[in-house]
Tab-separated table of C-alpha atoms in Angstrom:
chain	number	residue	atom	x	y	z
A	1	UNK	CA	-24.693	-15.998	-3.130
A	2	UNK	CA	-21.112	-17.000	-2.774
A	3	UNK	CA	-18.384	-13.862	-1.965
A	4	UNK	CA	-15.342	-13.638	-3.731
A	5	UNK	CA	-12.612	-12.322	-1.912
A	6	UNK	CA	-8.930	-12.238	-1.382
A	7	UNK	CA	-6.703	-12.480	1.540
A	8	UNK	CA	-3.367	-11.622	0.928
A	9	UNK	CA	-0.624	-10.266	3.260
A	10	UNK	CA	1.174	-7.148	1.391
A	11	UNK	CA	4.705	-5.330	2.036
A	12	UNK	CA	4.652	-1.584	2.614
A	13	UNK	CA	5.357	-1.255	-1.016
A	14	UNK	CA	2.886	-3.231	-2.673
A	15	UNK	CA	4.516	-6.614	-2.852
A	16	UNK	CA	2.689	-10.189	-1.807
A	17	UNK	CA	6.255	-11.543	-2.491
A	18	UNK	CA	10.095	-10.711	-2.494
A	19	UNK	CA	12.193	-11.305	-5.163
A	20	UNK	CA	13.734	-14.463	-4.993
A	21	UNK	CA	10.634	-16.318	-4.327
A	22	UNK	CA	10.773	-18.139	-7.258
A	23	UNK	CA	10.166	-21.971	-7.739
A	24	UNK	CA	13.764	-21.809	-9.177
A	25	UNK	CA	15.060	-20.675	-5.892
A	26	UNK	CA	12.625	-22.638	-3.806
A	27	UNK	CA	14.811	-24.676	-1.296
A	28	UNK	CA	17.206	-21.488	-1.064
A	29	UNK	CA	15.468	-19.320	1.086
A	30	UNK	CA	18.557	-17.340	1.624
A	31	UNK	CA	18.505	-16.296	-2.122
A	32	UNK	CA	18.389	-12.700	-2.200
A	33	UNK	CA	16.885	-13.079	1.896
A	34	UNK	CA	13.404	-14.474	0.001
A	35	UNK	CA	12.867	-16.412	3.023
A	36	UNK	CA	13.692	-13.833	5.718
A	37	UNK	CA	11.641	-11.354	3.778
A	38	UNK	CA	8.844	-13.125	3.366
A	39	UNK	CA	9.076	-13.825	7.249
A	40	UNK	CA	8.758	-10.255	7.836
A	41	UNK	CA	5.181	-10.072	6.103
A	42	UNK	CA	4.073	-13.358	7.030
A	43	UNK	CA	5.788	-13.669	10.289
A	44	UNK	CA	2.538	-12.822	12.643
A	45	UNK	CA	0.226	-15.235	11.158
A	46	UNK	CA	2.514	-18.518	12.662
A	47	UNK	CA	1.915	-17.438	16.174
A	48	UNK	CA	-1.408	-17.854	15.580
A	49	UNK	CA	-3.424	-20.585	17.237
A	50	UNK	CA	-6.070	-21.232	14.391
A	51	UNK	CA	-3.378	-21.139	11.810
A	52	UNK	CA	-1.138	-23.498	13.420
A	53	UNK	CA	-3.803	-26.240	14.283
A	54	UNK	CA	-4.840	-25.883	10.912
A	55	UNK	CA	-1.029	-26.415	9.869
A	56	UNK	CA	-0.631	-28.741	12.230
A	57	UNK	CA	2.545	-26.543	13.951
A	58	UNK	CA	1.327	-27.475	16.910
A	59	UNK	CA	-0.475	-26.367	20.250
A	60	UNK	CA	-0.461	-22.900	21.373
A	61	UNK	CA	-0.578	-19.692	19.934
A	62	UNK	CA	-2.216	-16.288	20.479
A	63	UNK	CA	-6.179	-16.573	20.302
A	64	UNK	CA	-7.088	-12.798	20.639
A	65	UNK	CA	-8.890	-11.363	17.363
A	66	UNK	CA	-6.115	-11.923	14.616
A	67	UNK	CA	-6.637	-15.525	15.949
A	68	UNK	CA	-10.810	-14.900	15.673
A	69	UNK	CA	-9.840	-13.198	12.123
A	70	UNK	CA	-7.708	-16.066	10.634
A	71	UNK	CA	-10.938	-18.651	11.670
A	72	UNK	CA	-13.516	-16.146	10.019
A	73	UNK	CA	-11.658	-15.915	7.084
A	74	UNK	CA	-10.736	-19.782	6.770
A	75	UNK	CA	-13.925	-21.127	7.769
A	76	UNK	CA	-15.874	-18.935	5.251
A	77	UNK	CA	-14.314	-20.506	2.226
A	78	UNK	CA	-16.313	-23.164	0.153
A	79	UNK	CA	-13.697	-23.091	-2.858
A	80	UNK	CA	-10.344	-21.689	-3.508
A	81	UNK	CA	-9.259	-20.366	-7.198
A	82	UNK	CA	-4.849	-20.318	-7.668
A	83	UNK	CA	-2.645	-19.978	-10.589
A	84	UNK	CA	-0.195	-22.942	-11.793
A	85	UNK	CA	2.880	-20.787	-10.529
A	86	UNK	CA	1.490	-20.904	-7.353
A	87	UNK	CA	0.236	-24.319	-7.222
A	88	UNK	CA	4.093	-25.682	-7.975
A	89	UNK	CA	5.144	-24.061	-5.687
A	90	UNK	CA	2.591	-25.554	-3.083
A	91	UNK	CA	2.838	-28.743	-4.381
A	92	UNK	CA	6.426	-29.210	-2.944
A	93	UNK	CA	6.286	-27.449	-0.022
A	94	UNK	CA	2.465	-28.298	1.368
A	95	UNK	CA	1.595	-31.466	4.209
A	96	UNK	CA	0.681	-34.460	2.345
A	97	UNK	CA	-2.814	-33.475	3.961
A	98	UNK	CA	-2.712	-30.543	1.622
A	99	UNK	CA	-3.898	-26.806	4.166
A	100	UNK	CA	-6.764	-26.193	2.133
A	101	UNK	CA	-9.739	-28.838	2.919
A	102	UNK	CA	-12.104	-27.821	0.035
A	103	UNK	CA	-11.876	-27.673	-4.164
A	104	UNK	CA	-9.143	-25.815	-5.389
A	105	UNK	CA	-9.096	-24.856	-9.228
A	106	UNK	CA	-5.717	-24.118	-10.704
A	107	UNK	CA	-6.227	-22.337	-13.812
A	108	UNK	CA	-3.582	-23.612	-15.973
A	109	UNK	CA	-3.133	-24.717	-19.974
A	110	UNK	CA	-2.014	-28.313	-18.181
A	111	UNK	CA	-4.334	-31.177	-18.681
A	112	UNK	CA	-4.203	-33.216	-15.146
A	113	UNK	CA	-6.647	-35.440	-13.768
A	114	UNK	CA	-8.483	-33.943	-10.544
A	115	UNK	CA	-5.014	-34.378	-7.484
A	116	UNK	CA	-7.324	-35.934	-4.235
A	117	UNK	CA	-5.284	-34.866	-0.962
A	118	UNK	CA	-5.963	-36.092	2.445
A	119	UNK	CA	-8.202	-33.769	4.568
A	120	UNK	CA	-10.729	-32.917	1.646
A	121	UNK	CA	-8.381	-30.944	-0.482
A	122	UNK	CA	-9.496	-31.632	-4.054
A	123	UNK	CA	-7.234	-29.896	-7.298
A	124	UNK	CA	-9.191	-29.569	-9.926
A	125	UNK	CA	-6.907	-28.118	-13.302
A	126	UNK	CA	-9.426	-25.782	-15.204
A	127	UNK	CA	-7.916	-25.102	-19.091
A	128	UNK	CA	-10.897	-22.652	-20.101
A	129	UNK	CA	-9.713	-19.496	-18.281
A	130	UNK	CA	-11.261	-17.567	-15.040
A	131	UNK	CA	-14.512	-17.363	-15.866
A	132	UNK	CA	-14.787	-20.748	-16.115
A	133	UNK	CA	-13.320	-21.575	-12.896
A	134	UNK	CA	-15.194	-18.954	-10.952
A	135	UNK	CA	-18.103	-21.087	-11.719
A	136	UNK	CA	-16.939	-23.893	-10.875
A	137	UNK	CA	-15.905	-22.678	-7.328
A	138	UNK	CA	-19.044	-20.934	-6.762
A	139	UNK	CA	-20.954	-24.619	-7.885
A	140	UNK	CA	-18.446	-26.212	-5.430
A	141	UNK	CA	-18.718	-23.378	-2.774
A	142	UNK	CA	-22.444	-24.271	-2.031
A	143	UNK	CA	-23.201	-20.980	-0.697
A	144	UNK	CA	-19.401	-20.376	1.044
A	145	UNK	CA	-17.464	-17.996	-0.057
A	146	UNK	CA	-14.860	-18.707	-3.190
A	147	UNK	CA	-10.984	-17.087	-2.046
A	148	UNK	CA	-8.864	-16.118	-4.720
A	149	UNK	CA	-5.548	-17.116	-3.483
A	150	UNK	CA	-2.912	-16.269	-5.808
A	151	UNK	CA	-1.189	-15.422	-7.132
A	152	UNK	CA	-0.411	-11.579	-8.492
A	153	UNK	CA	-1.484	-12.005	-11.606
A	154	UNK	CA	-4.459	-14.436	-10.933
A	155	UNK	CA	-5.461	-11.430	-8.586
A	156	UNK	CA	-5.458	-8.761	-11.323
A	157	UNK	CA	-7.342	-11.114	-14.024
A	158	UNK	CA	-10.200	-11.303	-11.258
A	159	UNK	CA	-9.825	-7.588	-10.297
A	160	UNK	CA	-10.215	-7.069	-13.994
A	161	UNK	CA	-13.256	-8.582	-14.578
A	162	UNK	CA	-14.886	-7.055	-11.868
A	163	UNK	CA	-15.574	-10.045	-9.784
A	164	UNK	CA	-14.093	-9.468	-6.831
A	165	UNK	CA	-16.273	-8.446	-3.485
A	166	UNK	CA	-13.605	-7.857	-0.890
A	167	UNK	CA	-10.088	-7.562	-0.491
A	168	UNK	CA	-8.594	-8.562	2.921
A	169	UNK	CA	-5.000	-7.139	3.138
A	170	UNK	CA	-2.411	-7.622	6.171
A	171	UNK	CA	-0.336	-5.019	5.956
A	172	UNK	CA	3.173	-5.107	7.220
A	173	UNK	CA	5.740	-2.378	8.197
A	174	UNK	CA	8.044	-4.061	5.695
A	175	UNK	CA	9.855	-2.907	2.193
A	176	UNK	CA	10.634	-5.258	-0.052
A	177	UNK	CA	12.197	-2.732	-2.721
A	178	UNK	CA	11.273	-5.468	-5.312
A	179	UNK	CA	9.301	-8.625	-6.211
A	180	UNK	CA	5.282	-9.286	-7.559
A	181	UNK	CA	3.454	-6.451	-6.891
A	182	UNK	CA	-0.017	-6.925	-5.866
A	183	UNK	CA	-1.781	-4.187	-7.924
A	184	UNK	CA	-0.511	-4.064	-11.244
A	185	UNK	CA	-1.945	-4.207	-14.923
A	186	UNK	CA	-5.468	-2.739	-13.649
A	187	UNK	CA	-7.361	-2.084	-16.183
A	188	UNK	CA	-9.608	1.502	-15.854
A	189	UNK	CA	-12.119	2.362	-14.520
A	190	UNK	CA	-10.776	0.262	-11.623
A	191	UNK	CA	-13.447	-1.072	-9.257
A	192	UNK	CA	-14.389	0.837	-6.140
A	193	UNK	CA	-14.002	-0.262	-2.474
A	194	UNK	CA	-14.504	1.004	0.943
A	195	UNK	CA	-13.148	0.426	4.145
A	196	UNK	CA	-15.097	-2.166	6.387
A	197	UNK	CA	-12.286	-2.948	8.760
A	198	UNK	CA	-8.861	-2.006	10.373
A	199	UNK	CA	-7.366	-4.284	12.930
A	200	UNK	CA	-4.527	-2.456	14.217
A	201	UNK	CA	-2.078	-4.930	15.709
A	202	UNK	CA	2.206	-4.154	15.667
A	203	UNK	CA	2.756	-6.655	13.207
A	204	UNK	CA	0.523	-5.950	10.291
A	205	UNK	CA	-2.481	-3.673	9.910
A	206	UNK	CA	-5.546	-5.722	9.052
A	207	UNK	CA	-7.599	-4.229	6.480
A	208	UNK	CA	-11.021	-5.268	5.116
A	209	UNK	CA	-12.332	-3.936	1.693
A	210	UNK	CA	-15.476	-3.801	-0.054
A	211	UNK	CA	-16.814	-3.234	-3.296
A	212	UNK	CA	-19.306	-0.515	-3.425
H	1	UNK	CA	17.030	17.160	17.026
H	2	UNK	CA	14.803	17.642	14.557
H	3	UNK	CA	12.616	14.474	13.194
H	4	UNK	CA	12.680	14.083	9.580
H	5	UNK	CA	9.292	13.010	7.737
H	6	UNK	CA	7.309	12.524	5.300
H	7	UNK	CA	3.079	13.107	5.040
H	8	UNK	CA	1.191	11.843	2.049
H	9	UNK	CA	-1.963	10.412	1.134
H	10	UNK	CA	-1.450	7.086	-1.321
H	11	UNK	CA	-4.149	5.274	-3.523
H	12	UNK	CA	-3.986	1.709	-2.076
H	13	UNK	CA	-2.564	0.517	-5.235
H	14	UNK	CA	0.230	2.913	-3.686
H	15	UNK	CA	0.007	6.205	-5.864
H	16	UNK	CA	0.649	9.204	-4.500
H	17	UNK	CA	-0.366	11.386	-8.143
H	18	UNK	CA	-2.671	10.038	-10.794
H	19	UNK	CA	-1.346	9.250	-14.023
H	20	UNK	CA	-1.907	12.512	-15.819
H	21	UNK	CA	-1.638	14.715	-12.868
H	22	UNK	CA	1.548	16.915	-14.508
H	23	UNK	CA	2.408	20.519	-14.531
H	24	UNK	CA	1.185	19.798	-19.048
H	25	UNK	CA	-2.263	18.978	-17.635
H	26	UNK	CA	-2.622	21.292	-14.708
H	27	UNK	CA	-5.489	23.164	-16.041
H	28	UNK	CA	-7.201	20.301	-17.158
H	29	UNK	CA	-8.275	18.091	-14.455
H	30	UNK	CA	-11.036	16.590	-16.399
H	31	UNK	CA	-7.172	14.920	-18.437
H	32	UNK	CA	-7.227	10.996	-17.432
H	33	UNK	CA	-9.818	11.846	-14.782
H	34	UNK	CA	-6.863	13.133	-12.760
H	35	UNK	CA	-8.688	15.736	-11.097
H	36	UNK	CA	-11.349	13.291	-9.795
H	37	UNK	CA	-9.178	10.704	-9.296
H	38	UNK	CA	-6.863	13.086	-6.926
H	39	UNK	CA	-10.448	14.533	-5.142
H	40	UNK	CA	-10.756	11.030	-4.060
H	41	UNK	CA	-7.579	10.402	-2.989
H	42	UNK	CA	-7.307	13.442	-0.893
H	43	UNK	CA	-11.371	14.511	-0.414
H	44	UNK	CA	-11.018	13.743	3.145
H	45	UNK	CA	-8.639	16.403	4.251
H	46	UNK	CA	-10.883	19.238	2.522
H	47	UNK	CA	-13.211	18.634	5.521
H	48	UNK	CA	-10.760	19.473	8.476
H	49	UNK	CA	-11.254	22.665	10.401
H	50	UNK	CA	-7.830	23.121	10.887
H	51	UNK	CA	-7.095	22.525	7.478
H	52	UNK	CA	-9.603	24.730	5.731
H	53	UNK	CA	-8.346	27.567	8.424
H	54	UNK	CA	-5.101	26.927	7.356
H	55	UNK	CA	-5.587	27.159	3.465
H	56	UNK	CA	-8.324	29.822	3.794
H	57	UNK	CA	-11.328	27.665	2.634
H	58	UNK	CA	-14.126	28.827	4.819
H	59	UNK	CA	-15.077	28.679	8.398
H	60	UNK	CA	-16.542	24.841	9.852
H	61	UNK	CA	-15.306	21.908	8.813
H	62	UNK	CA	-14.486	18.697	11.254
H	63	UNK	CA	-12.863	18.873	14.707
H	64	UNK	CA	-12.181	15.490	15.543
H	65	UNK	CA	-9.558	13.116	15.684
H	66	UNK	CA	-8.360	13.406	12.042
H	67	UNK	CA	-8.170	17.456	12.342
H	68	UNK	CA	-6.017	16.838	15.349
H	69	UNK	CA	-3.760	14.719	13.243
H	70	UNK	CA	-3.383	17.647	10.789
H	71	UNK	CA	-2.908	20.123	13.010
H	72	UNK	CA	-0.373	18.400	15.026
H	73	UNK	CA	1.443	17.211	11.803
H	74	UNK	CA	1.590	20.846	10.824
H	75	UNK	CA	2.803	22.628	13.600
H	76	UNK	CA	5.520	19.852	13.995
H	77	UNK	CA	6.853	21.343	10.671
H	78	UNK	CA	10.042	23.815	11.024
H	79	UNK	CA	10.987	23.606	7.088
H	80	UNK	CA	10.011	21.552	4.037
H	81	UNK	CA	12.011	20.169	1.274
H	82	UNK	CA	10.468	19.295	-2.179
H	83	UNK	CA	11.684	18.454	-5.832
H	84	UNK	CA	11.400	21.167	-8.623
H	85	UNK	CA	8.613	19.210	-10.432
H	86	UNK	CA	6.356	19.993	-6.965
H	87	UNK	CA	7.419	23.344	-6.736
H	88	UNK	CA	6.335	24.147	-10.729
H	89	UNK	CA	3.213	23.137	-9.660
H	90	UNK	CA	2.250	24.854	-6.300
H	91	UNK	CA	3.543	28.018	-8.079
H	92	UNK	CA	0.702	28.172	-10.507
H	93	UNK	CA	-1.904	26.705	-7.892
H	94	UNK	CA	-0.653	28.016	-4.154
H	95	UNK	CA	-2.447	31.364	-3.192
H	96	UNK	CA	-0.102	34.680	-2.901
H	97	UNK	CA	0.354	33.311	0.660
H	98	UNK	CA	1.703	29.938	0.034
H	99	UNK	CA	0.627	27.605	2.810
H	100	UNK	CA	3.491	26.420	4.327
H	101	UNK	CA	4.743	29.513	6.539
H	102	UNK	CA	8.193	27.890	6.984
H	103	UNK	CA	11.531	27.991	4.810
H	104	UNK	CA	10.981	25.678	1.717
H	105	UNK	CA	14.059	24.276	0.131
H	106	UNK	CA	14.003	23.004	-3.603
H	107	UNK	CA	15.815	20.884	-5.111
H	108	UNK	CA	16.598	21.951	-8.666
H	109	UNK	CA	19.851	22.882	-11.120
H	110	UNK	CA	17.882	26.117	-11.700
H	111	UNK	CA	19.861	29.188	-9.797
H	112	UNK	CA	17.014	31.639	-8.316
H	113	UNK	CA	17.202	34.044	-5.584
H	114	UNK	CA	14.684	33.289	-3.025
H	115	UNK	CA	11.689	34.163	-3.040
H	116	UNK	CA	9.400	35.340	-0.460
H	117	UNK	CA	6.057	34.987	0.178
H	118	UNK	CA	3.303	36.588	2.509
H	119	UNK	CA	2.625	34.965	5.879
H	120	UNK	CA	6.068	33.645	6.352
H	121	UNK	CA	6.567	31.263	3.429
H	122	UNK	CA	10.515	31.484	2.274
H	123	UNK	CA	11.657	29.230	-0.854
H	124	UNK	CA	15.161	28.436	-1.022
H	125	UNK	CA	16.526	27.145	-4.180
H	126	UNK	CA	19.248	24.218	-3.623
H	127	UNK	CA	21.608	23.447	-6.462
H	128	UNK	CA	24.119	21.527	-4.275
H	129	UNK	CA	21.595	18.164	-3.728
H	130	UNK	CA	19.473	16.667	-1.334
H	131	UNK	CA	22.426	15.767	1.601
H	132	UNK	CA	22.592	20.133	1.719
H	133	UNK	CA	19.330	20.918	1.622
H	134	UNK	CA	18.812	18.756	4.619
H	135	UNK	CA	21.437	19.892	6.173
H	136	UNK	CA	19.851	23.598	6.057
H	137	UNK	CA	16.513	22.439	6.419
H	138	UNK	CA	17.622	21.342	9.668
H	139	UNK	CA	19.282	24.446	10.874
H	140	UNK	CA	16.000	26.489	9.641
H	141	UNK	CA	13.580	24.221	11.313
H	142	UNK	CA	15.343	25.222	14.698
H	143	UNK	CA	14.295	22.228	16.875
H	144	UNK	CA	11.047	21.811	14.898
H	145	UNK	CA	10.899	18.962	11.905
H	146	UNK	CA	11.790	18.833	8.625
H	147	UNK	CA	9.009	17.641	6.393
H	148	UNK	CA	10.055	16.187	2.787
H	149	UNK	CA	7.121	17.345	0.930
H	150	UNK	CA	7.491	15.387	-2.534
H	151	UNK	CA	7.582	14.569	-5.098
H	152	UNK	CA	8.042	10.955	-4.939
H	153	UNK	CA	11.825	11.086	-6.784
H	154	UNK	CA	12.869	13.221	-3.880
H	155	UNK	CA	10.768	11.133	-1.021
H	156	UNK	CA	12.354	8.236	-2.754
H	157	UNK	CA	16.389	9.906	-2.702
H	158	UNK	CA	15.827	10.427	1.136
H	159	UNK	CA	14.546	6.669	1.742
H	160	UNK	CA	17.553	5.829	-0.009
H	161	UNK	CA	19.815	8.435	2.081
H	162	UNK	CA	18.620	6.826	5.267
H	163	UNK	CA	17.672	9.711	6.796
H	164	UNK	CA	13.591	9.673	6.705
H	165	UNK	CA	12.859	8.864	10.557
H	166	UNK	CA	8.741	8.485	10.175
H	167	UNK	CA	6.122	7.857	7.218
H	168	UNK	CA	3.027	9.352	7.741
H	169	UNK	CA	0.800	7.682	4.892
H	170	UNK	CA	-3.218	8.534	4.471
H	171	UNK	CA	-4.367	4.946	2.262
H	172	UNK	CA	-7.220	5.951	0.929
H	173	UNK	CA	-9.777	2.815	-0.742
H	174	UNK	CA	-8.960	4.162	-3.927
H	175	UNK	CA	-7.002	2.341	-7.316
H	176	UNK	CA	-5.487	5.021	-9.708
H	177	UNK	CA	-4.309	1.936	-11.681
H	178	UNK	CA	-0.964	4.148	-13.019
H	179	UNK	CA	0.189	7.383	-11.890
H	180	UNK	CA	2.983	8.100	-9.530
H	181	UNK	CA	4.528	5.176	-7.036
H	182	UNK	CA	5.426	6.254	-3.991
H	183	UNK	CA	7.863	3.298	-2.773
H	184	UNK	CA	9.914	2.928	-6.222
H	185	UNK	CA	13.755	2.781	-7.054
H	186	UNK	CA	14.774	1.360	-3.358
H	187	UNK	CA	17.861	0.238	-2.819
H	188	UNK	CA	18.486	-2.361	-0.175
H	189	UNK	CA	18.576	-2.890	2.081
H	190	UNK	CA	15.923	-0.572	3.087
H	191	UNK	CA	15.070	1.381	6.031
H	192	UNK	CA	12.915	-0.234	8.839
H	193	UNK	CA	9.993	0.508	10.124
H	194	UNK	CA	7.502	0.146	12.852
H	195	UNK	CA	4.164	0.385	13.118
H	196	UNK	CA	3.107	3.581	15.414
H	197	UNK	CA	-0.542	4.499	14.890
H	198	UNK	CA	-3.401	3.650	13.000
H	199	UNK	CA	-6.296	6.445	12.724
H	200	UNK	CA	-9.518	4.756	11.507
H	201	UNK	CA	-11.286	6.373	9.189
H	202	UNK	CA	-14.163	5.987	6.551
H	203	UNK	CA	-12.339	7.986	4.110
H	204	UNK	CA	-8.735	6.870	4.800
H	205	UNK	CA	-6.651	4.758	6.889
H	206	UNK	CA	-3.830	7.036	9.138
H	207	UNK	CA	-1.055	5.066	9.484
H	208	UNK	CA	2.351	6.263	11.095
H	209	UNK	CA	5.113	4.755	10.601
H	210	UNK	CA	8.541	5.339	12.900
H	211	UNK	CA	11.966	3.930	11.579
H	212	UNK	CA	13.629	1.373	14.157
């Protein structure tokens, strides 16, 4: 059966994004240094060579095991799940040929037709909560694994019901001091994990999760 | 000149105490689970040779890697520092020989005479602030390092002071889901760090932090 896991780069202190990252503050990067911030976690992933064929950055890029890492995790997902927030926020700064290239369900109280992209991305806007969209990810998976994208709060409604399998969390030597923390409103008894994997690199720490 | 740093173990959800883990509830670990909760956060250390040597446990215990980490971590240490709140605690749980075998210097408006305990333990009671305890933390520690033991208020004023040259942090696969945030009230723009070693382990991930 179908994983579901997240994959999330994280901040020293718990954040997946600065303050200032807002949709408000989208095309000002230099609004409260969102952008350079969010270069510091992030920054490791674009000198990637999987990640920027996939992006389309161009050739090149490192191809040692973050590189094996980033096509492991990418080619094991049948269906991503994402909040509106985040979604918006995609929607204006993705390709045309949206970086996704399976169904993505944006849970959301909008009522949208299905949003076909180039390249097999398919946005599907689920009204009836996260159960809901879980199965229809894991219908749409077909035996891949369904990712949980984003954001925070999408992360803890998942974490809260219990759902999720594995966490994968790049973590870099940054502090934000501020922003959407990543592990928030839990709700006890939390669920239980152990380590699977470290990939110690100097730009994040690559850590691998799993529910016991 | 002496390094200045700090050594904790954090949930991953980035806790250093459980929520009910206070001086009220000390005798009552079985309060919000915080005993348990605590055990897992810290189980791992309980194990170490050097450790249980050092705290009087019992003879065996593990030898590798990880007890090499502790001891070198502890011998580094020429004085600690730690908030009032800490030292309430360790005074109703530390044995008669309280294991730290250094000067201590607490922070608190309360004016005591030092006290001193067997096997080289010293506490020093600083009304004048964090910036003077340092500052005879340092000349104590004679070349060794000064280790800011906690709580996280006074980890978090010497973040903010600058002055905190490495992190040692144990991340342990556990989520307290409340309790005690280490990296809270920074102000910006914070201190930098690099990544300097990642230990491994089943039970916790050792990572080491250096300030650039």
């Amino acid at each position: 059966m179908s994983k579901v896991f997240v994959n999330i780069g994280l901040s020293l202190d718990g954040y997946m994004a600065p303050e200032g990252m807002t949709l408000e503050h989208w095309d000002s990067p230099e609004y409260k240094q969102w952008g350079a911030k969010w270069g510091e976690l992030m920054g490791w992933v674009f000198n990637q060579e999987y990640f920027r064929a996939n992006l389309k950055l161009g050739p090149g890029g490192d191809t040692g095991p973050v590189n094996d890492m980033i096509r492991f995790t990418t080619e094991r997902i049948g269906a991503n799940i994402m909040g509106k927030r985040m979604f918006d926020g995609g929607e204006r700064s993705w390709p045309e040929d949206a970086p996704f290239h399976t169904s993505v369900y944006v849970l959301t109280h909008e009522k949208r037709q299905p949003w076909v992209r180039p390249g097999g991305t398919m946005f599907y806007f689920v009204n009836d909560g996260p159960e809901a969209a879980l199965e229809q990810a894991r219908d749409s998976a077909a035996g891949r694994d369904v990712r949980i994208a984003g954001g925070a709060d999408v992360i803890q409604q998942y974490m809260n019901l219990g759902v999720i399998d594995e966490l994968e969390i790049s973590l870099a030597p940054v502090l934000f001091g501020g922003g959407r923390l990543l592990f928030a409103n839990l709700r006890e008894p939390a669920p239980r994990f152990r380590i699977e994997r470290v990939l110690d690199t100097p730009a994040a720490t690559h850590l691998r999760y799993v529910r016991e």
